[in-house]
Amino acid sequence: MTSLLAISDLHIGYQENRRIVEELRPASGTDWLLVAGDVSEKVADVEWALRLLSERFAKVVWVPGNHELWTHPGDPVQLRGEERYRHLVKLCGDLGVVTPEDPYPVWDGPGGPVTVAPLFVLYDYTFRMPGVATAEEALALAYDKGVVCTDEMFLHPDPYPSRPAWCSARVAETERRLAACPPDLPTVLVNHYPLVREPTLIMHHQEFTIWCGTEQTADWHVRFNAHTVVYGHLHIPRTTWHDGVRFEEVSLGYPREWRPRATPPGRLREILPAPHAAT
Ligand SMILES: [Fe+2]
Ligand SMILES: [Fe+2]
């Protein structure tokens, strides 16, 4: 049976994770794979993983995570911000991997047809704790607690003046693209961050949620007719339901996170045909 499958947060800088990726295979040669960001910080690693996967799956769809967008001192590719993103998009184009810049493909297999929309909308510090009025205040709290995302050092927004400004530009462009989708088809929305805030509420460090999405996407799963939303970043793999829409957090995560779990790491999540009924 052909399936639309998903995974994220491969973090192949870890050798154990790289070995897991080497073993990722479709059950059928017609399966598609959604890769929801955080493959690696290094462009050569991203290329290695996406090349391998694109040779195995009928179609691979990728969205950037924050780690791909880091300009890490250990990476020979020192491009920043938008230029770095465009470089990755070009690399995907050469591999035949679908990115947020391509026409949205239609999954016509079991559970379809649906429009598969890879999104890149970043975050803007609006997932703030109760009583915290501004991004500046939220950042100060995170610094006080010592819970600061490494993005603050390595994720440069160039040529935008700030990460929220880049996020706003991406939100505007993405809304335009989604509004132009065929209205009669449901969508599978793929984004590194959850489009709604609720999945972040169980995170241990609530100061960290400001790096996990934007309030600007809070109604997209309803407005844009989502069958399922696929995301990662939180490293809390699970299924939740919001307004009757299935949200799948599909991360592999770091070895220290997956090692203690009972389930074997690197299982691909089945998005379509849908294995769940609404609860
Ligand atoms: Fe991650
Ligand atoms: Fe991430």
PDB file of C-alpha atoms and ligand atoms in Angstrom:
ATOM      1  CA  MET A   1       0.000   0.000   0.000  1.00  0.00           C
ATOM      2  CA  THR A   2       1.297   3.422  -0.908  1.00  0.00           C
ATOM      3  CA  SER A   3       1.648   5.902   1.962  1.00  0.00           C
ATOM      4  CA  LEU A   4       2.380   9.538   2.634  1.00  0.00           C
ATOM      5  CA  LEU A   5       4.955   9.383   5.440  1.00  0.00           C
ATOM      6  CA  ALA A   6       6.680  11.982   7.621  1.00  0.00           C
ATOM      7  CA  ILE A   7       9.659  12.539   9.899  1.00  0.00           C
ATOM      8  CA  SER A   8      11.587  15.563  11.212  1.00  0.00           C
ATOM      9  CA  ASP A   9      14.504  16.587  13.398  1.00  0.00           C
ATOM     10  CA  LEU A  10      16.901  14.000  12.000  1.00  0.00           C
ATOM     11  CA  HIS A  11      19.876  15.927  13.468  1.00  0.00           C
ATOM     12  CA  ILE A  12      22.394  13.812  11.599  1.00  0.00           C
ATOM     13  CA  GLY A  13      25.349  15.561  13.209  1.00  0.00           C
ATOM     14  CA  TYR A  14      24.849  12.730  15.711  1.00  0.00           C
ATOM     15  CA  GLN A  15      26.358   9.525  14.320  1.00  0.00           C
ATOM     16  CA  GLU A  16      23.561   7.403  15.784  1.00  0.00           C
ATOM     17  CA  ASN A  17      20.992   9.530  13.977  1.00  0.00           C
ATOM     18  CA  ARG A  18      22.955   9.322  10.738  1.00  0.00           C
ATOM     19  CA  ARG A  19      22.839   5.539  10.982  1.00  0.00           C
ATOM     20  CA  ILE A  20      19.070   5.683  11.524  1.00  0.00           C
ATOM     21  CA  VAL A  21      18.690   7.806   8.379  1.00  0.00           C
ATOM     22  CA  GLU A  22      20.812   5.294   6.447  1.00  0.00           C
ATOM     23  CA  GLU A  23      18.193   2.679   7.351  1.00  0.00           C
ATOM     24  CA  LEU A  24      15.106   4.750   6.446  1.00  0.00           C
ATOM     25  CA  ARG A  25      13.318   3.024   3.610  1.00  0.00           C
ATOM     26  CA  PRO A  26       9.832   3.193   2.118  1.00  0.00           C
ATOM     27  CA  ALA A  27       7.575   0.160   2.371  1.00  0.00           C
ATOM     28  CA  SER A  28       6.612   0.780  -1.223  1.00  0.00           C
ATOM     29  CA  GLY A  29       8.523   2.483  -4.043  1.00  0.00           C
ATOM     30  CA  THR A  30       5.592   4.854  -4.494  1.00  0.00           C
ATOM     31  CA  ASP A  31       5.676   6.273  -0.920  1.00  0.00           C
ATOM     32  CA  TRP A  32       6.255   9.997  -0.393  1.00  0.00           C
ATOM     33  CA  LEU A  33       8.270  11.375   2.540  1.00  0.00           C
ATOM     34  CA  LEU A  34       7.737  14.709   4.286  1.00  0.00           C
ATOM     35  CA  VAL A  35      10.875  15.969   6.076  1.00  0.00           C
ATOM     36  CA  ALA A  36       9.795  18.731   8.468  1.00  0.00           C
ATOM     37  CA  GLY A  37      13.144  20.412   9.165  1.00  0.00           C
ATOM     38  CA  ASP A  38      16.244  20.123  11.360  1.00  0.00           C
ATOM     39  CA  VAL A  39      18.130  17.668   9.153  1.00  0.00           C
ATOM     40  CA  SER A  40      21.446  19.260  10.181  1.00  0.00           C
ATOM     41  CA  GLU A  41      23.317  22.539  10.636  1.00  0.00           C
ATOM     42  CA  LYS A  42      25.731  21.730   7.814  1.00  0.00           C
ATOM     43  CA  VAL A  43      24.732  22.124   4.190  1.00  0.00           C
ATOM     44  CA  ALA A  44      26.766  19.066   3.126  1.00  0.00           C
ATOM     45  CA  ASP A  45      24.902  16.945   5.700  1.00  0.00           C
ATOM     46  CA  VAL A  46      21.525  18.241   4.516  1.00  0.00           C
ATOM     47  CA  GLU A  47      22.518  17.380   0.954  1.00  0.00           C
ATOM     48  CA  TRP A  48      23.702  13.890   1.956  1.00  0.00           C
ATOM     49  CA  ALA A  49      20.435  13.066   3.740  1.00  0.00           C
ATOM     50  CA  LEU A  50      18.089  14.529   1.139  1.00  0.00           C
ATOM     51  CA  ARG A  51      19.999  12.870  -1.710  1.00  0.00           C
ATOM     52  CA  LEU A  52      19.782   9.484   0.004  1.00  0.00           C
ATOM     53  CA  LEU A  53      16.068   9.879   0.752  1.00  0.00           C
ATOM     54  CA  SER A  54      15.232  11.234  -2.701  1.00  0.00           C
ATOM     55  CA  GLU A  55      16.782   8.104  -4.239  1.00  0.00           C
ATOM     56  CA  ARG A  56      14.498   5.876  -2.133  1.00  0.00           C
ATOM     57  CA  PHE A  57      11.149   7.666  -1.990  1.00  0.00           C
ATOM     58  CA  ALA A  58       8.972   8.551  -4.971  1.00  0.00           C
ATOM     59  CA  LYS A  59       8.864  12.151  -3.731  1.00  0.00           C
ATOM     60  CA  VAL A  60      10.572  13.980  -0.869  1.00  0.00           C
ATOM     61  CA  VAL A  61       9.171  17.256   0.488  1.00  0.00           C
ATOM     62  CA  TRP A  62      11.406  19.366   2.740  1.00  0.00           C
ATOM     63  CA  VAL A  63      10.891  22.470   4.866  1.00  0.00           C
ATOM     64  CA  PRO A  64      13.713  24.255   6.705  1.00  0.00           C
ATOM     65  CA  GLY A  65      14.121  23.940  10.448  1.00  0.00           C
ATOM     66  CA  ASN A  66      16.031  26.441  12.508  1.00  0.00           C
ATOM     67  CA  HIS A  67      19.139  24.231  12.404  1.00  0.00           C
ATOM     68  CA  GLU A  68      19.422  24.353   8.600  1.00  0.00           C
ATOM     69  CA  LEU A  69      19.258  28.151   8.886  1.00  0.00           C
ATOM     70  CA  TRP A  70      22.123  28.424  11.375  1.00  0.00           C
ATOM     71  CA  THR A  71      25.362  29.861  10.081  1.00  0.00           C
ATOM     72  CA  HIS A  72      27.441  27.498  12.184  1.00  0.00           C
ATOM     73  CA  PRO A  73      31.163  28.250  12.529  1.00  0.00           C
ATOM     74  CA  GLY A  74      31.860  24.582  11.703  1.00  0.00           C
ATOM     75  CA  ASP A  75      30.147  24.773   8.311  1.00  0.00           C
ATOM     76  CA  PRO A  76      32.243  25.755   5.270  1.00  0.00           C
ATOM     77  CA  VAL A  77      29.040  27.334   3.846  1.00  0.00           C
ATOM     78  CA  GLN A  78      28.859  30.648   5.712  1.00  0.00           C
ATOM     79  CA  LEU A  79      25.796  32.082   3.933  1.00  0.00           C
ATOM     80  CA  ARG A  80      23.333  33.870   6.232  1.00  0.00           C
ATOM     81  CA  GLY A  81      19.556  34.253   6.424  1.00  0.00           C
ATOM     82  CA  GLU A  82      17.591  34.445   3.205  1.00  0.00           C
ATOM     83  CA  GLU A  83      20.694  33.683   1.102  1.00  0.00           C
ATOM     84  CA  ARG A  84      21.299  30.512   3.059  1.00  0.00           C
ATOM     85  CA  TYR A  85      17.656  29.479   2.651  1.00  0.00           C
ATOM     86  CA  ARG A  86      17.793  30.124  -1.115  1.00  0.00           C
ATOM     87  CA  HIS A  87      21.001  28.100  -1.336  1.00  0.00           C
ATOM     88  CA  LEU A  88      19.233  25.143   0.313  1.00  0.00           C
ATOM     89  CA  VAL A  89      16.221  25.571  -1.986  1.00  0.00           C
ATOM     90  CA  LYS A  90      18.529  25.455  -5.019  1.00  0.00           C
ATOM     91  CA  LEU A  91      20.218  22.332  -3.668  1.00  0.00           C
ATOM     92  CA  CYS A  92      16.791  20.694  -3.222  1.00  0.00           C
ATOM     93  CA  GLY A  93      15.863  21.688  -6.769  1.00  0.00           C
ATOM     94  CA  ASP A  94      18.936  19.860  -8.067  1.00  0.00           C
ATOM     95  CA  LEU A  95      17.878  16.757  -6.107  1.00  0.00           C
ATOM     96  CA  GLY A  96      14.227  16.933  -7.169  1.00  0.00           C
ATOM     97  CA  VAL A  97      13.157  17.602  -3.563  1.00  0.00           C
ATOM     98  CA  VAL A  98      10.054  19.805  -3.172  1.00  0.00           C
ATOM     99  CA  THR A  99      10.473  22.974  -1.041  1.00  0.00           C
ATOM    100  CA  PRO A 100       8.155  25.795   0.096  1.00  0.00           C
ATOM    101  CA  GLU A 101       9.175  27.659  -3.071  1.00  0.00           C
ATOM    102  CA  ASP A 102       7.768  25.046  -5.471  1.00  0.00           C
ATOM    103  CA  PRO A 103       4.193  24.559  -6.681  1.00  0.00           C
ATOM    104  CA  TYR A 104       2.393  22.524  -4.024  1.00  0.00           C
ATOM    105  CA  PRO A 105       2.151  18.891  -5.152  1.00  0.00           C
ATOM    106  CA  VAL A 106      -1.088  16.914  -4.928  1.00  0.00           C
ATOM    107  CA  TRP A 107      -1.031  13.545  -3.173  1.00  0.00           C
ATOM    108  CA  ASP A 108      -3.306  11.339  -5.214  1.00  0.00           C
ATOM    109  CA  GLY A 109      -2.665   8.100  -3.318  1.00  0.00           C
ATOM    110  CA  PRO A 110      -4.798   6.478  -0.595  1.00  0.00           C
ATOM    111  CA  GLY A 111      -6.547   9.126   1.505  1.00  0.00           C
ATOM    112  CA  GLY A 112      -6.091  11.701  -1.285  1.00  0.00           C
ATOM    113  CA  PRO A 113      -6.393  13.815  -3.211  1.00  0.00           C
ATOM    114  CA  VAL A 114      -4.881  16.464  -0.933  1.00  0.00           C
ATOM    115  CA  THR A 115      -2.663  19.453  -1.567  1.00  0.00           C
ATOM    116  CA  VAL A 116       0.676  18.973   0.216  1.00  0.00           C
ATOM    117  CA  ALA A 117       1.873  22.429   1.254  1.00  0.00           C
ATOM    118  CA  PRO A 118       5.421  22.749   2.630  1.00  0.00           C
ATOM    119  CA  LEU A 119       5.617  25.972   4.669  1.00  0.00           C
ATOM    120  CA  PHE A 120       8.411  28.149   5.992  1.00  0.00           C
ATOM    121  CA  VAL A 121       7.013  30.740   8.406  1.00  0.00           C
ATOM    122  CA  LEU A 122       9.588  30.879  11.266  1.00  0.00           C
ATOM    123  CA  TYR A 123       8.684  32.416  14.677  1.00  0.00           C
ATOM    124  CA  ASP A 124       8.251  35.892  16.082  1.00  0.00           C
ATOM    125  CA  TYR A 125       8.347  35.604  19.908  1.00  0.00           C
ATOM    126  CA  THR A 126       4.537  35.797  20.209  1.00  0.00           C
ATOM    127  CA  PHE A 127       4.243  32.457  22.070  1.00  0.00           C
ATOM    128  CA  ARG A 128       4.839  34.323  25.327  1.00  0.00           C
ATOM    129  CA  MET A 129       4.032  33.274  28.875  1.00  0.00           C
ATOM    130  CA  PRO A 130       0.944  34.799  30.516  1.00  0.00           C
ATOM    131  CA  GLY A 131       1.592  38.358  31.669  1.00  0.00           C
ATOM    132  CA  VAL A 132       4.602  38.858  29.414  1.00  0.00           C
ATOM    133  CA  ALA A 133       3.706  41.769  27.145  1.00  0.00           C
ATOM    134  CA  THR A 134       6.582  42.130  24.714  1.00  0.00           C
ATOM    135  CA  ALA A 135       9.223  40.122  22.872  1.00  0.00           C
ATOM    136  CA  GLU A 136      11.923  42.063  24.704  1.00  0.00           C
ATOM    137  CA  GLU A 137      10.470  41.127  28.077  1.00  0.00           C
ATOM    138  CA  ALA A 138      10.145  37.491  27.026  1.00  0.00           C
ATOM    139  CA  LEU A 139      13.762  37.391  25.831  1.00  0.00           C
ATOM    140  CA  ALA A 140      14.974  38.993  29.065  1.00  0.00           C
ATOM    141  CA  LEU A 141      13.125  36.323  31.066  1.00  0.00           C
ATOM    142  CA  ALA A 142      14.682  33.552  28.982  1.00  0.00           C
ATOM    143  CA  TYR A 143      18.175  35.001  29.440  1.00  0.00           C
ATOM    144  CA  ASP A 144      17.556  35.300  33.206  1.00  0.00           C
ATOM    145  CA  LYS A 145      16.559  31.637  33.352  1.00  0.00           C
ATOM    146  CA  GLY A 146      19.472  30.611  31.112  1.00  0.00           C
ATOM    147  CA  VAL A 147      17.024  29.042  28.623  1.00  0.00           C
ATOM    148  CA  VAL A 148      18.086  30.688  25.396  1.00  0.00           C
ATOM    149  CA  CYS A 149      17.746  29.153  21.948  1.00  0.00           C
ATOM    150  CA  THR A 150      21.047  28.918  20.039  1.00  0.00           C
ATOM    151  CA  ASP A 151      19.228  30.641  17.153  1.00  0.00           C
ATOM    152  CA  GLU A 152      20.026  33.911  18.938  1.00  0.00           C
ATOM    153  CA  MET A 153      23.684  33.302  18.035  1.00  0.00           C
ATOM    154  CA  PHE A 154      23.496  31.542  14.692  1.00  0.00           C
ATOM    155  CA  LEU A 155      20.146  32.153  12.954  1.00  0.00           C
ATOM    156  CA  HIS A 156      20.699  35.446  11.143  1.00  0.00           C
ATOM    157  CA  PRO A 157      17.705  37.139   9.515  1.00  0.00           C
ATOM    158  CA  ASP A 158      19.656  38.986   6.759  1.00  0.00           C
ATOM    159  CA  PRO A 159      18.562  40.989   4.846  1.00  0.00           C
ATOM    160  CA  TYR A 160      15.632  41.477   7.251  1.00  0.00           C
ATOM    161  CA  PRO A 161      16.289  43.595  10.341  1.00  0.00           C
ATOM    162  CA  SER A 162      15.082  40.867  12.725  1.00  0.00           C
ATOM    163  CA  ARG A 163      13.744  37.323  12.885  1.00  0.00           C
ATOM    164  CA  PRO A 164      10.172  38.612  13.501  1.00  0.00           C
ATOM    165  CA  ALA A 165      10.467  40.786  10.365  1.00  0.00           C
ATOM    166  CA  TRP A 166      11.566  37.759   8.332  1.00  0.00           C
ATOM    167  CA  CYS A 167       8.700  35.782   9.875  1.00  0.00           C
ATOM    168  CA  SER A 168       6.135  38.455   8.922  1.00  0.00           C
ATOM    169  CA  ALA A 169       7.355  38.487   5.322  1.00  0.00           C
ATOM    170  CA  ARG A 170       7.121  34.691   5.190  1.00  0.00           C
ATOM    171  CA  VAL A 171       3.615  34.718   6.738  1.00  0.00           C
ATOM    172  CA  ALA A 172       2.358  37.224   4.149  1.00  0.00           C
ATOM    173  CA  GLU A 173       3.832  35.323   1.200  1.00  0.00           C
ATOM    174  CA  THR A 174       2.648  31.948   2.516  1.00  0.00           C
ATOM    175  CA  GLU A 175      -0.913  33.178   3.148  1.00  0.00           C
ATOM    176  CA  ARG A 176      -1.031  34.354  -0.453  1.00  0.00           C
ATOM    177  CA  ARG A 177       0.123  30.938  -1.687  1.00  0.00           C
ATOM    178  CA  LEU A 178      -2.318  29.025   0.515  1.00  0.00           C
ATOM    179  CA  ALA A 179      -5.261  31.241  -0.437  1.00  0.00           C
ATOM    180  CA  ALA A 180      -4.589  30.333  -4.074  1.00  0.00           C
ATOM    181  CA  CYS A 181      -4.876  26.565  -3.443  1.00  0.00           C
ATOM    182  CA  PRO A 182      -7.810  24.723  -5.040  1.00  0.00           C
ATOM    183  CA  PRO A 183     -10.666  25.223  -2.544  1.00  0.00           C
ATOM    184  CA  ASP A 184     -12.125  21.760  -3.123  1.00  0.00           C
ATOM    185  CA  LEU A 185      -9.023  19.872  -1.913  1.00  0.00           C
ATOM    186  CA  PRO A 186      -8.044  19.428   1.729  1.00  0.00           C
ATOM    187  CA  THR A 187      -4.429  20.246   2.591  1.00  0.00           C
ATOM    188  CA  VAL A 188      -1.580  18.631   4.460  1.00  0.00           C
ATOM    189  CA  LEU A 189       0.338  21.563   5.950  1.00  0.00           C
ATOM    190  CA  VAL A 190       4.006  20.846   6.707  1.00  0.00           C
ATOM    191  CA  ASN A 191       5.937  23.303   8.858  1.00  0.00           C
ATOM    192  CA  HIS A 192       8.882  22.997  11.233  1.00  0.00           C
ATOM    193  CA  TYR A 193       6.902  24.704  14.011  1.00  0.00           C
ATOM    194  CA  PRO A 194       3.409  23.883  15.245  1.00  0.00           C
ATOM    195  CA  LEU A 195       0.940  26.299  13.641  1.00  0.00           C
ATOM    196  CA  VAL A 196      -0.964  26.556  16.937  1.00  0.00           C
ATOM    197  CA  ARG A 197       0.392  27.198  20.374  1.00  0.00           C
ATOM    198  CA  GLU A 198      -1.229  24.380  22.346  1.00  0.00           C
ATOM    199  CA  PRO A 199       1.421  21.704  21.634  1.00  0.00           C
ATOM    200  CA  THR A 200       4.059  23.922  23.285  1.00  0.00           C
ATOM    201  CA  LEU A 201       2.160  24.124  26.583  1.00  0.00           C
ATOM    202  CA  ILE A 202       3.632  20.858  27.872  1.00  0.00           C
ATOM    203  CA  MET A 203       7.223  21.969  27.294  1.00  0.00           C
ATOM    204  CA  HIS A 204       9.285  21.870  30.446  1.00  0.00           C
ATOM    205  CA  HIS A 205      10.782  25.329  29.919  1.00  0.00           C
ATOM    206  CA  GLN A 206       7.934  27.668  29.027  1.00  0.00           C
ATOM    207  CA  GLU A 207      10.495  30.467  28.469  1.00  0.00           C
ATOM    208  CA  PHE A 208      11.591  28.535  25.354  1.00  0.00           C
ATOM    209  CA  THR A 209       8.229  28.618  23.568  1.00  0.00           C
ATOM    210  CA  ILE A 210       8.988  32.051  22.056  1.00  0.00           C
ATOM    211  CA  TRP A 211      11.262  30.192  19.599  1.00  0.00           C
ATOM    212  CA  CYS A 212       8.531  27.719  18.652  1.00  0.00           C
ATOM    213  CA  GLY A 213       6.111  29.489  16.315  1.00  0.00           C
ATOM    214  CA  THR A 214       3.896  32.481  15.730  1.00  0.00           C
ATOM    215  CA  GLU A 215       0.358  33.473  16.711  1.00  0.00           C
ATOM    216  CA  GLN A 216      -0.080  34.648  13.109  1.00  0.00           C
ATOM    217  CA  THR A 217      -0.732  31.053  11.986  1.00  0.00           C
ATOM    218  CA  ALA A 218      -3.232  30.201  14.767  1.00  0.00           C
ATOM    219  CA  ASP A 219      -6.223  29.723  12.415  1.00  0.00           C
ATOM    220  CA  TRP A 220      -4.457  28.387   9.317  1.00  0.00           C
ATOM    221  CA  HIS A 221      -5.454  24.760   9.902  1.00  0.00           C
ATOM    222  CA  VAL A 222      -9.103  25.859   9.754  1.00  0.00           C
ATOM    223  CA  ARG A 223      -8.812  28.639   7.155  1.00  0.00           C
ATOM    224  CA  PHE A 224      -6.812  26.514   4.736  1.00  0.00           C
ATOM    225  CA  ASN A 225      -8.823  23.327   5.084  1.00  0.00           C
ATOM    226  CA  ALA A 226      -6.128  21.178   6.692  1.00  0.00           C
ATOM    227  CA  HIS A 227      -6.651  17.445   6.813  1.00  0.00           C
ATOM    228  CA  THR A 228      -3.451  17.124   8.856  1.00  0.00           C
ATOM    229  CA  VAL A 229      -0.705  19.441  10.096  1.00  0.00           C
ATOM    230  CA  VAL A 230       2.803  17.938  10.229  1.00  0.00           C
ATOM    231  CA  TYR A 231       5.484  19.607  12.354  1.00  0.00           C
ATOM    232  CA  GLY A 232       8.546  18.948  14.516  1.00  0.00           C
ATOM    233  CA  HIS A 233      10.961  21.158  16.470  1.00  0.00           C
ATOM    234  CA  LEU A 234       9.546  20.391  19.914  1.00  0.00           C
ATOM    235  CA  HIS A 235      11.124  16.916  20.027  1.00  0.00           C
ATOM    236  CA  ILE A 236       7.898  15.677  21.624  1.00  0.00           C
ATOM    237  CA  PRO A 237       6.570  13.143  19.102  1.00  0.00           C
ATOM    238  CA  ARG A 238       2.808  12.675  19.466  1.00  0.00           C
ATOM    239  CA  THR A 239      -0.595  13.230  17.894  1.00  0.00           C
ATOM    240  CA  THR A 240      -2.956  15.978  19.062  1.00  0.00           C
ATOM    241  CA  TRP A 241      -6.234  17.362  17.727  1.00  0.00           C
ATOM    242  CA  HIS A 242      -7.105  21.048  17.416  1.00  0.00           C
ATOM    243  CA  ASP A 243     -10.528  22.119  16.076  1.00  0.00           C
ATOM    244  CA  GLY A 244     -10.941  18.558  14.798  1.00  0.00           C
ATOM    245  CA  VAL A 245      -7.685  18.709  12.802  1.00  0.00           C
ATOM    246  CA  ARG A 246      -4.939  16.158  13.378  1.00  0.00           C
ATOM    247  CA  PHE A 247      -1.535  17.567  14.289  1.00  0.00           C
ATOM    248  CA  GLU A 248       1.414  15.181  14.036  1.00  0.00           C
ATOM    249  CA  GLU A 249       4.713  15.992  15.750  1.00  0.00           C
ATOM    250  CA  VAL A 250       7.038  13.640  13.867  1.00  0.00           C
ATOM    251  CA  SER A 251      10.490  14.326  15.324  1.00  0.00           C
ATOM    252  CA  LEU A 252      13.283  11.805  15.724  1.00  0.00           C
ATOM    253  CA  GLY A 253      15.175  14.131  18.108  1.00  0.00           C
ATOM    254  CA  TYR A 254      18.513  13.720  19.841  1.00  0.00           C
ATOM    255  CA  PRO A 255      19.849  10.281  20.894  1.00  0.00           C
ATOM    256  CA  ARG A 256      19.501  11.247  24.572  1.00  0.00           C
ATOM    257  CA  GLU A 257      15.806  11.870  23.907  1.00  0.00           C
ATOM    258  CA  TRP A 258      14.930   8.784  21.838  1.00  0.00           C
ATOM    259  CA  ARG A 259      17.153   6.288  23.672  1.00  0.00           C
ATOM    260  CA  PRO A 260      14.924   5.935  26.781  1.00  0.00           C
ATOM    261  CA  ARG A 261      11.732   5.447  24.739  1.00  0.00           C
ATOM    262  CA  ALA A 262      10.135   2.051  24.334  1.00  0.00           C
ATOM    263  CA  THR A 263       9.425   2.569  20.633  1.00  0.00           C
ATOM    264  CA  PRO A 264      12.323   2.076  18.214  1.00  0.00           C
ATOM    265  CA  PRO A 265      13.697   5.369  16.838  1.00  0.00           C
ATOM    266  CA  GLY A 266      13.240   6.427  13.236  1.00  0.00           C
ATOM    267  CA  ARG A 267       9.797   4.999  12.586  1.00  0.00           C
ATOM    268  CA  LEU A 268       8.138   6.997   9.822  1.00  0.00           C
ATOM    269  CA  ARG A 269       4.751   8.459  10.770  1.00  0.00           C
ATOM    270  CA  GLU A 270       1.885   7.566   8.465  1.00  0.00           C
ATOM    271  CA  ILE A 271       0.016  10.717   7.453  1.00  0.00           C
ATOM    272  CA  LEU A 272      -2.156   9.244   4.693  1.00  0.00           C
ATOM    273  CA  PRO A 273      -4.047   7.030   4.557  1.00  0.00           C
ATOM    274  CA  ALA A 274      -5.005   8.344   7.994  1.00  0.00           C
ATOM    275  CA  PRO A 275      -4.483   5.727  10.698  1.00  0.00           C
ATOM    276  CA  HIS A 276      -6.491   7.644  13.338  1.00  0.00           C
ATOM    277  CA  ALA A 277     -10.096   8.542  13.843  1.00  0.00           C
ATOM    278  CA  ALA A 278     -10.854  11.931  15.427  1.00  0.00           C
ATOM    279  CA  THR A 279     -10.999  11.789  19.219  1.00  0.00           C
TER     280      THR A 279
HETATM  281 FE    FE B   1      15.162  19.756  16.255  1.00  0.00          FE
HETATM  282 FE    FE B   2      14.058  22.963  15.445  1.00  0.00          FE
END
